[in-house]
Amino acid sequence: AEVARQLSGVGITASVVKQDEATFPAQVIQAKAFQLAIASWDNGADPDVATYWRSSAAPPNGFAVSGAPADAFLDRDLDSLATLNDSHARIQAAQNVATQLQDDLPAVFLYAPTVTYVVRDTYQGVSLPTTGGAAARFDTLPVWRHG
Protein backbone atom coordinates (compact mmCIF):
# COMPACT_ATOMS: atom_id res chain seq x y z
CA ALA A 1 0.00 0.00 0.00
CA GLU A 2 2.90 2.36 0.75
CA VAL A 3 4.41 1.79 -2.70
CA ALA A 4 0.99 2.44 -4.29
CA ARG A 5 0.73 5.66 -2.30
CA GLN A 6 4.15 6.82 -3.45
CA LEU A 7 3.42 5.90 -7.08
CA SER A 8 0.20 7.93 -6.94
CA GLY A 9 2.35 10.94 -6.11
CA VAL A 10 3.86 10.74 -9.60
CA GLY A 11 0.56 10.01 -11.34
CA ILE A 12 0.64 6.20 -11.41
CA THR A 13 -2.39 4.33 -10.15
CA ALA A 14 -1.53 0.95 -8.65
CA SER A 15 -3.92 -1.65 -7.36
CA VAL A 16 -2.65 -3.70 -4.45
CA VAL A 17 -3.53 -7.38 -4.48
CA LYS A 18 -2.11 -9.63 -1.80
CA GLN A 19 -1.38 -13.08 -3.17
CA ASP A 20 -1.08 -16.24 -1.09
CA GLU A 21 2.57 -17.29 -0.72
CA ALA A 22 1.86 -20.86 -1.86
CA THR A 23 0.22 -19.80 -5.13
CA PHE A 24 2.29 -16.69 -5.87
CA PRO A 25 5.00 -18.36 -7.99
CA ALA A 26 2.63 -20.22 -10.30
CA GLN A 27 -0.31 -17.82 -10.46
CA VAL A 28 1.63 -14.56 -10.61
CA ILE A 29 5.30 -14.97 -11.49
CA GLN A 30 5.23 -17.92 -13.90
CA ALA A 31 1.94 -16.76 -15.40
CA LYS A 32 3.41 -13.24 -15.79
CA ALA A 33 0.17 -11.93 -14.35
CA PHE A 34 1.63 -8.66 -13.11
CA GLN A 35 3.03 -5.32 -14.21
CA LEU A 36 4.77 -4.72 -10.90
CA ALA A 37 5.29 -7.42 -8.30
CA ILE A 38 6.73 -6.93 -4.86
CA ALA A 39 7.83 -10.23 -3.42
CA SER A 40 9.81 -11.57 -0.54
CA TRP A 41 11.49 -14.92 -0.42
CA ASP A 42 13.82 -16.87 1.80
CA ASN A 43 15.76 -19.66 0.14
CA GLY A 44 17.27 -20.82 3.38
CA ALA A 45 20.66 -20.53 5.00
CA ASP A 46 22.75 -20.49 1.82
CA PRO A 47 20.43 -19.41 -0.95
CA ASP A 48 21.05 -20.32 -4.54
CA VAL A 49 19.35 -17.51 -6.44
CA ALA A 50 19.96 -19.03 -9.88
CA THR A 51 16.28 -20.00 -10.21
CA TYR A 52 15.46 -16.28 -10.20
CA TRP A 53 18.24 -14.83 -12.35
CA ARG A 54 19.98 -17.50 -14.49
CA SER A 55 19.26 -17.20 -18.22
CA SER A 56 17.95 -20.78 -18.40
CA ALA A 57 15.60 -20.28 -15.44
CA ALA A 58 12.65 -18.90 -17.37
CA PRO A 59 9.32 -20.54 -16.50
CA PRO A 60 8.62 -23.40 -16.14
CA ASN A 61 12.29 -24.07 -15.20
CA GLY A 62 12.48 -21.20 -12.73
CA PHE A 63 11.29 -17.70 -11.95
CA ALA A 64 13.51 -15.54 -14.19
CA VAL A 65 10.78 -13.41 -15.74
CA SER A 66 12.64 -10.13 -16.25
CA GLY A 67 12.84 -10.60 -20.01
CA ALA A 68 16.46 -9.50 -19.92
CA PRO A 69 18.84 -10.91 -22.51
CA ALA A 70 21.09 -13.79 -21.50
CA ASP A 71 24.14 -12.71 -19.50
CA ALA A 72 26.89 -15.34 -19.76
CA PHE A 73 28.97 -13.65 -17.06
CA LEU A 74 26.09 -13.59 -14.59
CA ASP A 75 25.28 -17.22 -15.41
CA ARG A 76 28.91 -18.20 -14.79
CA ASP A 77 29.00 -16.48 -11.42
CA LEU A 78 25.64 -17.92 -10.39
CA ASP A 79 27.00 -21.36 -11.24
CA SER A 80 30.15 -20.66 -9.22
CA LEU A 81 28.13 -19.43 -6.27
CA ALA A 82 26.10 -22.64 -6.32
CA THR A 83 29.02 -25.05 -6.67
CA LEU A 84 32.20 -23.64 -5.12
CA ASN A 85 33.34 -24.93 -1.74
CA ASP A 86 36.10 -22.40 -1.05
CA SER A 87 34.58 -19.64 1.09
CA HIS A 88 36.73 -16.85 -0.39
CA ALA A 89 35.84 -17.90 -3.95
CA ARG A 90 32.15 -18.02 -2.98
CA ILE A 91 32.34 -14.56 -1.45
CA GLN A 92 33.90 -13.25 -4.68
CA ALA A 93 31.24 -15.01 -6.78
CA ALA A 94 28.50 -13.54 -4.55
CA GLN A 95 29.97 -10.06 -4.93
CA ASN A 96 30.13 -10.56 -8.70
CA VAL A 97 26.49 -11.70 -8.78
CA ALA A 98 25.40 -8.67 -6.73
CA THR A 99 27.34 -6.30 -9.00
CA GLN A 100 26.00 -7.89 -12.18
CA LEU A 101 22.41 -7.84 -10.92
CA GLN A 102 22.88 -4.17 -10.09
CA ASP A 103 24.27 -3.50 -13.58
CA ASP A 104 21.65 -5.60 -15.40
CA LEU A 105 18.83 -4.24 -13.19
CA PRO A 106 16.40 -7.15 -13.73
CA ALA A 107 14.65 -6.01 -10.56
CA VAL A 108 14.80 -3.31 -7.96
CA PHE A 109 15.83 -4.65 -4.58
CA LEU A 110 13.98 -2.65 -1.95
CA TYR A 111 15.22 -4.21 1.28
CA ALA A 112 17.68 -6.77 2.57
CA PRO A 113 17.20 -7.52 6.26
CA THR A 114 19.87 -7.54 8.91
CA VAL A 115 19.93 -10.96 10.51
CA THR A 116 20.32 -11.44 14.25
CA TYR A 117 21.61 -14.71 15.64
CA VAL A 118 20.94 -16.11 19.05
CA VAL A 119 23.15 -18.97 20.21
CA ARG A 120 22.88 -20.85 23.48
CA ASP A 121 25.64 -20.01 25.92
CA THR A 122 26.61 -23.69 26.03
CA TYR A 123 28.34 -23.25 22.66
CA GLN A 124 31.97 -22.14 22.62
CA GLY A 125 34.04 -20.62 19.83
CA VAL A 126 31.04 -18.91 18.27
CA SER A 127 31.95 -15.99 16.07
CA LEU A 128 30.39 -14.47 12.98
CA PRO A 129 32.52 -12.93 10.24
CA THR A 130 32.11 -9.18 9.86
CA THR A 131 32.59 -9.26 6.09
CA GLY A 132 31.46 -11.42 3.21
CA GLY A 133 28.18 -12.40 1.69
CA ALA A 134 25.23 -13.96 3.47
CA ALA A 135 26.80 -17.42 3.33
CA ALA A 136 29.95 -16.17 5.09
CA ARG A 137 28.13 -16.32 8.42
CA PHE A 138 28.63 -20.09 8.32
CA ASP A 139 32.39 -19.97 7.65
CA THR A 140 33.23 -20.41 11.33
CA LEU A 141 30.62 -23.08 12.04
CA PRO A 142 33.17 -25.95 12.04
CA VAL A 143 34.90 -24.47 15.12
CA TRP A 144 31.73 -24.06 17.18
CA ARG A 145 31.74 -26.56 20.04
CA HIS A 146 28.97 -27.60 22.36
CA GLY A 147 30.35 -27.52 25.87
mmCIF file of C-alpha atoms in Angstrom:
data_model
loop_
_atom_site.group_PDB
_atom_site.id
_atom_site.type_symbol
_atom_site.label_atom_id
_atom_site.label_comp_id
_atom_site.label_asym_id
_atom_site.label_seq_id
_atom_site.Cartn_x
_atom_site.Cartn_y
_atom_site.Cartn_z
ATOM 1 C CA ALA A 1 0.000 0.000 0.000
ATOM 2 C CA GLU A 2 2.898 2.361 0.752
ATOM 3 C CA VAL A 3 4.412 1.792 -2.705
ATOM 4 C CA ALA A 4 0.994 2.440 -4.289
ATOM 5 C CA ARG A 5 0.726 5.664 -2.296
ATOM 6 C CA GLN A 6 4.152 6.815 -3.450
ATOM 7 C CA LEU A 7 3.420 5.904 -7.075
ATOM 8 C CA SER A 8 0.199 7.931 -6.944
ATOM 9 C CA GLY A 9 2.348 10.944 -6.106
ATOM 10 C CA VAL A 10 3.860 10.742 -9.601
ATOM 11 C CA GLY A 11 0.563 10.012 -11.344
ATOM 12 C CA ILE A 12 0.644 6.201 -11.411
ATOM 13 C CA THR A 13 -2.387 4.333 -10.151
ATOM 14 C CA ALA A 14 -1.526 0.954 -8.645
ATOM 15 C CA SER A 15 -3.921 -1.655 -7.357
ATOM 16 C CA VAL A 16 -2.650 -3.699 -4.446
ATOM 17 C CA VAL A 17 -3.526 -7.378 -4.482
ATOM 18 C CA LYS A 18 -2.110 -9.625 -1.800
ATOM 19 C CA GLN A 19 -1.383 -13.082 -3.166
ATOM 20 C CA ASP A 20 -1.078 -16.243 -1.094
ATOM 21 C CA GLU A 21 2.565 -17.292 -0.720
ATOM 22 C CA ALA A 22 1.859 -20.856 -1.865
ATOM 23 C CA THR A 23 0.216 -19.798 -5.131
ATOM 24 C CA PHE A 24 2.288 -16.686 -5.868
ATOM 25 C CA PRO A 25 4.999 -18.365 -7.987
ATOM 26 C CA ALA A 26 2.632 -20.217 -10.301
ATOM 27 C CA GLN A 27 -0.313 -17.823 -10.457
ATOM 28 C CA VAL A 28 1.632 -14.565 -10.613
ATOM 29 C CA ILE A 29 5.305 -14.971 -11.492
ATOM 30 C CA GLN A 30 5.226 -17.918 -13.903
ATOM 31 C CA ALA A 31 1.936 -16.756 -15.398
ATOM 32 C CA LYS A 32 3.406 -13.244 -15.787
ATOM 33 C CA ALA A 33 0.169 -11.929 -14.350
ATOM 34 C CA PHE A 34 1.634 -8.658 -13.115
ATOM 35 C CA GLN A 35 3.033 -5.322 -14.214
ATOM 36 C CA LEU A 36 4.772 -4.723 -10.900
ATOM 37 C CA ALA A 37 5.289 -7.416 -8.300
ATOM 38 C CA ILE A 38 6.728 -6.930 -4.856
ATOM 39 C CA ALA A 39 7.828 -10.226 -3.422
ATOM 40 C CA SER A 40 9.809 -11.570 -0.536
ATOM 41 C CA TRP A 41 11.493 -14.923 -0.421
ATOM 42 C CA ASP A 42 13.818 -16.866 1.797
ATOM 43 C CA ASN A 43 15.755 -19.660 0.138
ATOM 44 C CA GLY A 44 17.271 -20.823 3.382
ATOM 45 C CA ALA A 45 20.656 -20.533 5.000
ATOM 46 C CA ASP A 46 22.755 -20.493 1.822
ATOM 47 C CA PRO A 47 20.427 -19.407 -0.954
ATOM 48 C CA ASP A 48 21.055 -20.324 -4.543
ATOM 49 C CA VAL A 49 19.350 -17.508 -6.438
ATOM 50 C CA ALA A 50 19.962 -19.027 -9.876
ATOM 51 C CA THR A 51 16.284 -20.003 -10.210
ATOM 52 C CA TYR A 52 15.456 -16.283 -10.195
ATOM 53 C CA TRP A 53 18.240 -14.834 -12.348
ATOM 54 C CA ARG A 54 19.980 -17.501 -14.487
ATOM 55 C CA SER A 55 19.264 -17.195 -18.218
ATOM 56 C CA SER A 56 17.949 -20.776 -18.403
ATOM 57 C CA ALA A 57 15.601 -20.283 -15.439
ATOM 58 C CA ALA A 58 12.651 -18.902 -17.369
ATOM 59 C CA PRO A 59 9.324 -20.536 -16.504
ATOM 60 C CA PRO A 60 8.620 -23.397 -16.143
ATOM 61 C CA ASN A 61 12.293 -24.066 -15.201
ATOM 62 C CA GLY A 62 12.484 -21.199 -12.731
ATOM 63 C CA PHE A 63 11.290 -17.700 -11.953
ATOM 64 C CA ALA A 64 13.514 -15.543 -14.194
ATOM 65 C CA VAL A 65 10.779 -13.410 -15.744
ATOM 66 C CA SER A 66 12.636 -10.129 -16.253
ATOM 67 C CA GLY A 67 12.836 -10.603 -20.014
ATOM 68 C CA ALA A 68 16.456 -9.501 -19.921
ATOM 69 C CA PRO A 69 18.842 -10.908 -22.511
ATOM 70 C CA ALA A 70 21.094 -13.790 -21.503
ATOM 71 C CA ASP A 71 24.140 -12.711 -19.503
ATOM 72 C CA ALA A 72 26.885 -15.342 -19.757
ATOM 73 C CA PHE A 73 28.967 -13.652 -17.059
ATOM 74 C CA LEU A 74 26.090 -13.589 -14.591
ATOM 75 C CA ASP A 75 25.279 -17.218 -15.415
ATOM 76 C CA ARG A 76 28.907 -18.204 -14.790
ATOM 77 C CA ASP A 77 29.004 -16.477 -11.415
ATOM 78 C CA LEU A 78 25.637 -17.916 -10.395
ATOM 79 C CA ASP A 79 26.996 -21.363 -11.235
ATOM 80 C CA SER A 80 30.148 -20.657 -9.224
ATOM 81 C CA LEU A 81 28.134 -19.428 -6.273
ATOM 82 C CA ALA A 82 26.105 -22.636 -6.322
ATOM 83 C CA THR A 83 29.021 -25.049 -6.669
ATOM 84 C CA LEU A 84 32.200 -23.637 -5.122
ATOM 85 C CA ASN A 85 33.339 -24.934 -1.737
ATOM 86 C CA ASP A 86 36.098 -22.397 -1.055
ATOM 87 C CA SER A 87 34.583 -19.636 1.090
ATOM 88 C CA HIS A 88 36.725 -16.855 -0.395
ATOM 89 C CA ALA A 89 35.841 -17.896 -3.950
ATOM 90 C CA ARG A 90 32.154 -18.023 -2.975
ATOM 91 C CA ILE A 91 32.345 -14.557 -1.454
ATOM 92 C CA GLN A 92 33.901 -13.254 -4.684
ATOM 93 C CA ALA A 93 31.243 -15.005 -6.775
ATOM 94 C CA ALA A 94 28.497 -13.541 -4.550
ATOM 95 C CA GLN A 95 29.965 -10.059 -4.933
ATOM 96 C CA ASN A 96 30.134 -10.564 -8.705
ATOM 97 C CA VAL A 97 26.486 -11.699 -8.778
ATOM 98 C CA ALA A 98 25.404 -8.667 -6.726
ATOM 99 C CA THR A 99 27.336 -6.300 -9.003
ATOM 100 C CA GLN A 100 26.001 -7.891 -12.184
ATOM 101 C CA LEU A 101 22.414 -7.837 -10.922
ATOM 102 C CA GLN A 102 22.882 -4.167 -10.089
ATOM 103 C CA ASP A 103 24.271 -3.500 -13.577
ATOM 104 C CA ASP A 104 21.647 -5.602 -15.401
ATOM 105 C CA LEU A 105 18.830 -4.242 -13.194
ATOM 106 C CA PRO A 106 16.398 -7.147 -13.733
ATOM 107 C CA ALA A 107 14.645 -6.014 -10.563
ATOM 108 C CA VAL A 108 14.804 -3.306 -7.959
ATOM 109 C CA PHE A 109 15.827 -4.650 -4.576
ATOM 110 C CA LEU A 110 13.985 -2.653 -1.947
ATOM 111 C CA TYR A 111 15.219 -4.209 1.279
ATOM 112 C CA ALA A 112 17.676 -6.767 2.570
ATOM 113 C CA PRO A 113 17.204 -7.522 6.256
ATOM 114 C CA THR A 114 19.865 -7.543 8.906
ATOM 115 C CA VAL A 115 19.927 -10.957 10.510
ATOM 116 C CA THR A 116 20.321 -11.437 14.245
ATOM 117 C CA TYR A 117 21.613 -14.709 15.636
ATOM 118 C CA VAL A 118 20.942 -16.106 19.055
ATOM 119 C CA VAL A 119 23.152 -18.966 20.212
ATOM 120 C CA ARG A 120 22.882 -20.848 23.483
ATOM 121 C CA ASP A 121 25.644 -20.006 25.915
ATOM 122 C CA THR A 122 26.608 -23.693 26.029
ATOM 123 C CA TYR A 123 28.343 -23.251 22.657
ATOM 124 C CA GLN A 124 31.969 -22.142 22.619
ATOM 125 C CA GLY A 125 34.037 -20.620 19.831
ATOM 126 C CA VAL A 126 31.039 -18.912 18.275
ATOM 127 C CA SER A 127 31.948 -15.985 16.075
ATOM 128 C CA LEU A 128 30.385 -14.469 12.984
ATOM 129 C CA PRO A 129 32.524 -12.925 10.242
ATOM 130 C CA THR A 130 32.111 -9.175 9.864
ATOM 131 C CA THR A 131 32.589 -9.260 6.091
ATOM 132 C CA GLY A 132 31.462 -11.421 3.211
ATOM 133 C CA GLY A 133 28.184 -12.399 1.692
ATOM 134 C CA ALA A 134 25.226 -13.956 3.467
ATOM 135 C CA ALA A 135 26.795 -17.418 3.325
ATOM 136 C CA ALA A 136 29.951 -16.175 5.093
ATOM 137 C CA ARG A 137 28.127 -16.315 8.417
ATOM 138 C CA PHE A 138 28.635 -20.085 8.321
ATOM 139 C CA ASP A 139 32.390 -19.972 7.650
ATOM 140 C CA THR A 140 33.229 -20.408 11.335
ATOM 141 C CA LEU A 141 30.616 -23.082 12.043
ATOM 142 C CA PRO A 142 33.170 -25.950 12.040
ATOM 143 C CA VAL A 143 34.896 -24.466 15.121
ATOM 144 C CA TRP A 144 31.729 -24.063 17.182
ATOM 145 C CA ARG A 145 31.742 -26.556 20.043
ATOM 146 C CA HIS A 146 28.966 -27.603 22.361
ATOM 147 C CA GLY A 147 30.349 -27.519 25.873
#
